[in-house]
Structure formats: C-alpha cells, structure tokens
mmCIF file of C-alpha atoms in Angstrom:
data_model
loop_
_atom_site.group_PDB
_atom_site.id
_atom_site.type_symbol
_atom_site.label_atom_id
_atom_site.label_comp_id
_atom_site.label_asym_id
_atom_site.label_seq_id
_atom_site.Cartn_x
_atom_site.Cartn_y
_atom_site.Cartn_z
ATOM 1 C CA UNK A 1 0.154 0.082 0.128
ATOM 2 C CA UNK A 2 1.507 3.224 -1.020
ATOM 3 C CA UNK A 3 1.368 5.736 1.837
ATOM 4 C CA UNK A 4 1.467 9.680 0.844
ATOM 5 C CA UNK A 5 3.142 12.013 3.477
ATOM 6 C CA UNK A 6 2.576 15.714 2.833
ATOM 7 C CA UNK A 7 4.535 18.163 4.592
ATOM 8 C CA UNK A 8 5.902 22.173 4.616
ATOM 9 C CA UNK A 9 2.734 23.641 5.840
ATOM 10 C CA UNK A 10 2.763 26.451 8.529
ATOM 11 C CA UNK A 11 1.444 29.844 9.333
ATOM 12 C CA UNK A 12 2.540 32.708 6.834
ATOM 13 C CA UNK A 13 1.470 36.147 6.320
ATOM 14 C CA UNK A 14 -0.280 37.182 3.177
ATOM 15 C CA UNK A 15 2.208 37.799 0.441
ATOM 16 C CA UNK A 16 4.414 35.129 1.845
ATOM 17 C CA UNK A 17 5.960 31.974 0.565
ATOM 18 C CA UNK A 18 5.955 27.951 1.242
ATOM 19 C CA UNK A 19 7.156 24.975 -0.338
ATOM 20 C CA UNK A 20 5.134 21.848 0.309
ATOM 21 C CA UNK A 21 6.183 18.507 -0.528
ATOM 22 C CA UNK A 22 4.645 15.050 -0.839
ATOM 23 C CA UNK A 23 6.507 11.678 -0.872
ATOM 24 C CA UNK A 24 4.720 8.470 -1.742
ATOM 25 C CA UNK A 25 6.550 5.828 0.753
ATOM 26 C CA UNK A 26 6.886 2.883 -1.212
ATOM 27 C CA UNK A 27 9.674 2.738 -3.180
ATOM 28 C CA UNK A 28 9.150 0.171 -5.699
ATOM 29 C CA UNK A 29 5.644 2.666 -6.467
ATOM 30 C CA UNK A 30 5.651 3.334 -10.211
ATOM 31 C CA UNK A 31 6.080 7.290 -9.338
ATOM 32 C CA UNK A 32 7.174 8.465 -12.862
ATOM 33 C CA UNK A 33 4.226 6.438 -14.512
ATOM 34 C CA UNK A 34 1.673 8.569 -12.859
ATOM 35 C CA UNK A 35 -0.040 11.936 -13.026
ATOM 36 C CA UNK A 36 -0.132 13.566 -9.306
ATOM 37 C CA UNK A 37 -1.780 16.367 -8.325
ATOM 38 C CA UNK A 38 -2.178 18.673 -5.164
ATOM 39 C CA UNK A 39 -5.602 19.502 -3.287
ATOM 40 C CA UNK A 40 -6.977 21.609 -0.728
ATOM 41 C CA UNK A 41 -10.049 21.487 1.967
ATOM 42 C CA UNK A 42 -11.066 24.684 3.252
ATOM 43 C CA UNK A 43 -12.922 24.310 6.582
ATOM 44 C CA UNK A 44 -16.563 23.690 5.769
ATOM 45 C CA UNK A 45 -15.854 23.307 1.906
ATOM 46 C CA UNK A 46 -15.228 20.074 -0.119
ATOM 47 C CA UNK A 47 -11.643 19.028 -1.118
ATOM 48 C CA UNK A 48 -10.662 20.458 -4.448
ATOM 49 C CA UNK A 49 -7.841 20.619 -7.223
ATOM 50 C CA UNK A 50 -5.168 23.079 -7.049
ATOM 51 C CA UNK A 51 -2.551 21.620 -9.451
ATOM 52 C CA UNK A 52 -1.449 18.612 -11.028
ATOM 53 C CA UNK A 53 1.551 17.277 -12.959
ATOM 54 C CA UNK A 54 1.661 14.864 -15.864
ATOM 55 C CA UNK A 55 4.599 12.346 -16.371
ATOM 56 C CA UNK A 56 5.786 14.519 -18.565
ATOM 57 C CA UNK A 57 6.588 17.090 -16.055
ATOM 58 C CA UNK A 58 3.560 19.000 -17.618
ATOM 59 C CA UNK A 59 2.044 21.273 -15.298
ATOM 60 C CA UNK A 60 -1.855 22.582 -14.930
ATOM 61 C CA UNK A 61 -3.267 25.007 -12.456
ATOM 62 C CA UNK A 62 -6.441 25.884 -11.365
ATOM 63 C CA UNK A 63 -7.594 29.492 -12.311
ATOM 64 C CA UNK A 64 -7.371 31.163 -8.797
ATOM 65 C CA UNK A 65 -3.437 29.939 -8.035
ATOM 66 C CA UNK A 66 -2.072 30.431 -11.766
ATOM 67 C CA UNK A 67 0.808 32.927 -11.459
ATOM 68 C CA UNK A 68 1.494 32.276 -7.979
ATOM 69 C CA UNK A 69 1.919 28.270 -7.572
ATOM 70 C CA UNK A 70 4.261 25.892 -9.052
ATOM 71 C CA UNK A 71 4.168 21.910 -9.185
ATOM 72 C CA UNK A 72 7.064 19.971 -9.812
ATOM 73 C CA UNK A 73 8.144 16.638 -9.259
ATOM 74 C CA UNK A 74 11.259 14.555 -8.628
ATOM 75 C CA UNK A 75 10.925 11.093 -9.858
ATOM 76 C CA UNK A 76 14.153 9.619 -8.310
ATOM 77 C CA UNK A 77 12.880 10.889 -4.914
ATOM 78 C CA UNK A 78 9.409 10.165 -5.466
ATOM 79 C CA UNK A 79 8.561 13.311 -4.491
ATOM 80 C CA UNK A 80 6.056 16.071 -5.724
ATOM 81 C CA UNK A 81 6.617 19.528 -4.940
ATOM 82 C CA UNK A 82 4.323 22.929 -4.574
ATOM 83 C CA UNK A 83 5.993 26.098 -4.766
ATOM 84 C CA UNK A 84 3.506 28.608 -3.391
ATOM 85 C CA UNK A 85 3.882 32.347 -3.684
ATOM 86 C CA UNK A 86 1.916 35.640 -3.005
ATOM 87 C CA UNK A 87 -0.361 33.621 -0.792
ATOM 88 C CA UNK A 88 -3.352 35.011 0.336
ATOM 89 C CA UNK A 89 -6.050 34.426 3.187
ATOM 90 C CA UNK A 90 -8.121 31.950 1.067
ATOM 91 C CA UNK A 91 -5.395 29.951 0.265
ATOM 92 C CA UNK A 92 -5.856 28.901 3.792
ATOM 93 C CA UNK A 93 -6.968 25.072 3.860
ATOM 94 C CA UNK A 94 -5.516 21.756 4.522
ATOM 95 C CA UNK A 95 -3.317 20.595 1.476
ATOM 96 C CA UNK A 96 -3.237 17.140 0.219
ATOM 97 C CA UNK A 97 -1.441 15.252 -2.803
ATOM 98 C CA UNK A 98 -2.962 12.398 -4.671
ATOM 99 C CA UNK A 99 -2.147 10.172 -8.112
ATOM 100 C CA UNK A 100 -4.516 11.545 -10.347
ATOM 101 C CA UNK A 101 -7.277 9.468 -11.518
ATOM 102 C CA UNK A 102 -7.343 6.203 -9.124
ATOM 103 C CA UNK A 103 -6.715 8.029 -6.007
ATOM 104 C CA UNK A 104 -4.185 6.138 -3.179
ATOM 105 C CA UNK A 105 -5.598 6.157 0.404
ATOM 106 C CA UNK A 106 -5.366 10.164 1.670
ATOM 107 C CA UNK A 107 -2.569 11.125 3.609
ATOM 108 C CA UNK A 108 -2.907 13.328 6.606
ATOM 109 C CA UNK A 109 -2.494 16.480 4.719
ATOM 110 C CA UNK A 110 -0.298 19.662 5.678
ATOM 111 C CA UNK A 111 -2.026 22.830 7.175
ATOM 112 C CA UNK A 112 -1.642 25.955 5.154
ATOM 113 C CA UNK A 113 -2.738 29.144 7.267
ATOM 114 C CA UNK A 114 -2.618 32.458 5.671
ATOM 115 C CA UNK A 115 -2.985 35.232 8.248
ATOM 116 C CA UNK A 116 -1.850 38.509 9.382
#
C-alpha cells in the first residue's frame, strides 16, 4: 500500500511563500508513470484540485492559483512539490497530494494558514 506524506505547511502572512512536499512511501511504486496532483480543503468546504503534473512534467493549475503556485516533481525521490508564492488568506486550507485518476488512500495533509 502506498502512503502519501505531505509536509511543509505552516502559518504565513499574506504575500508570503511556502513550499509543500509530498512523498510516496513505497520505493517500488511506479511514481514516474503516474500524474500527480495537489488538492486542498478549506474549513466547511469540499476538497478541490489545485494543480497537477503529468508524467512528462507538464503542469496544470486552477485559475485562482495561476501565476502564484508552481508544481514540480522529482521522480528519483518519489516526491512532488508545490511552491506557493504571494499567498492570500483564501489559500488557507489543508493541502493534500494524490495520484490523478485512481487515487491512493489520502494522507494526513499539511495545514496552510495565511493570516496577518
């Protein structure tokens, strides 16, 4: 069973930056053969997609984060990253990663709080 472990969240002021990481725990997981995505869930709301990256490293973003967030991956480390710049209070949420399509069990996520 693949376990996804997210990290890098925290409390940051508006306009600040954070870099999230997500590592798949099983080394023989075909990480490089799967598209990966970042998702977020704000209090009282459903989980929603934020960004994705395909097996060729081509990224895709939802409109609210375009130009501010950058997704990347390191297949050698089974890790996907989310660089978040110019953070806004509305970015406050628990952030998760997962495989695109057939999801793995969700990890615990990492809390991002944007507040002054």
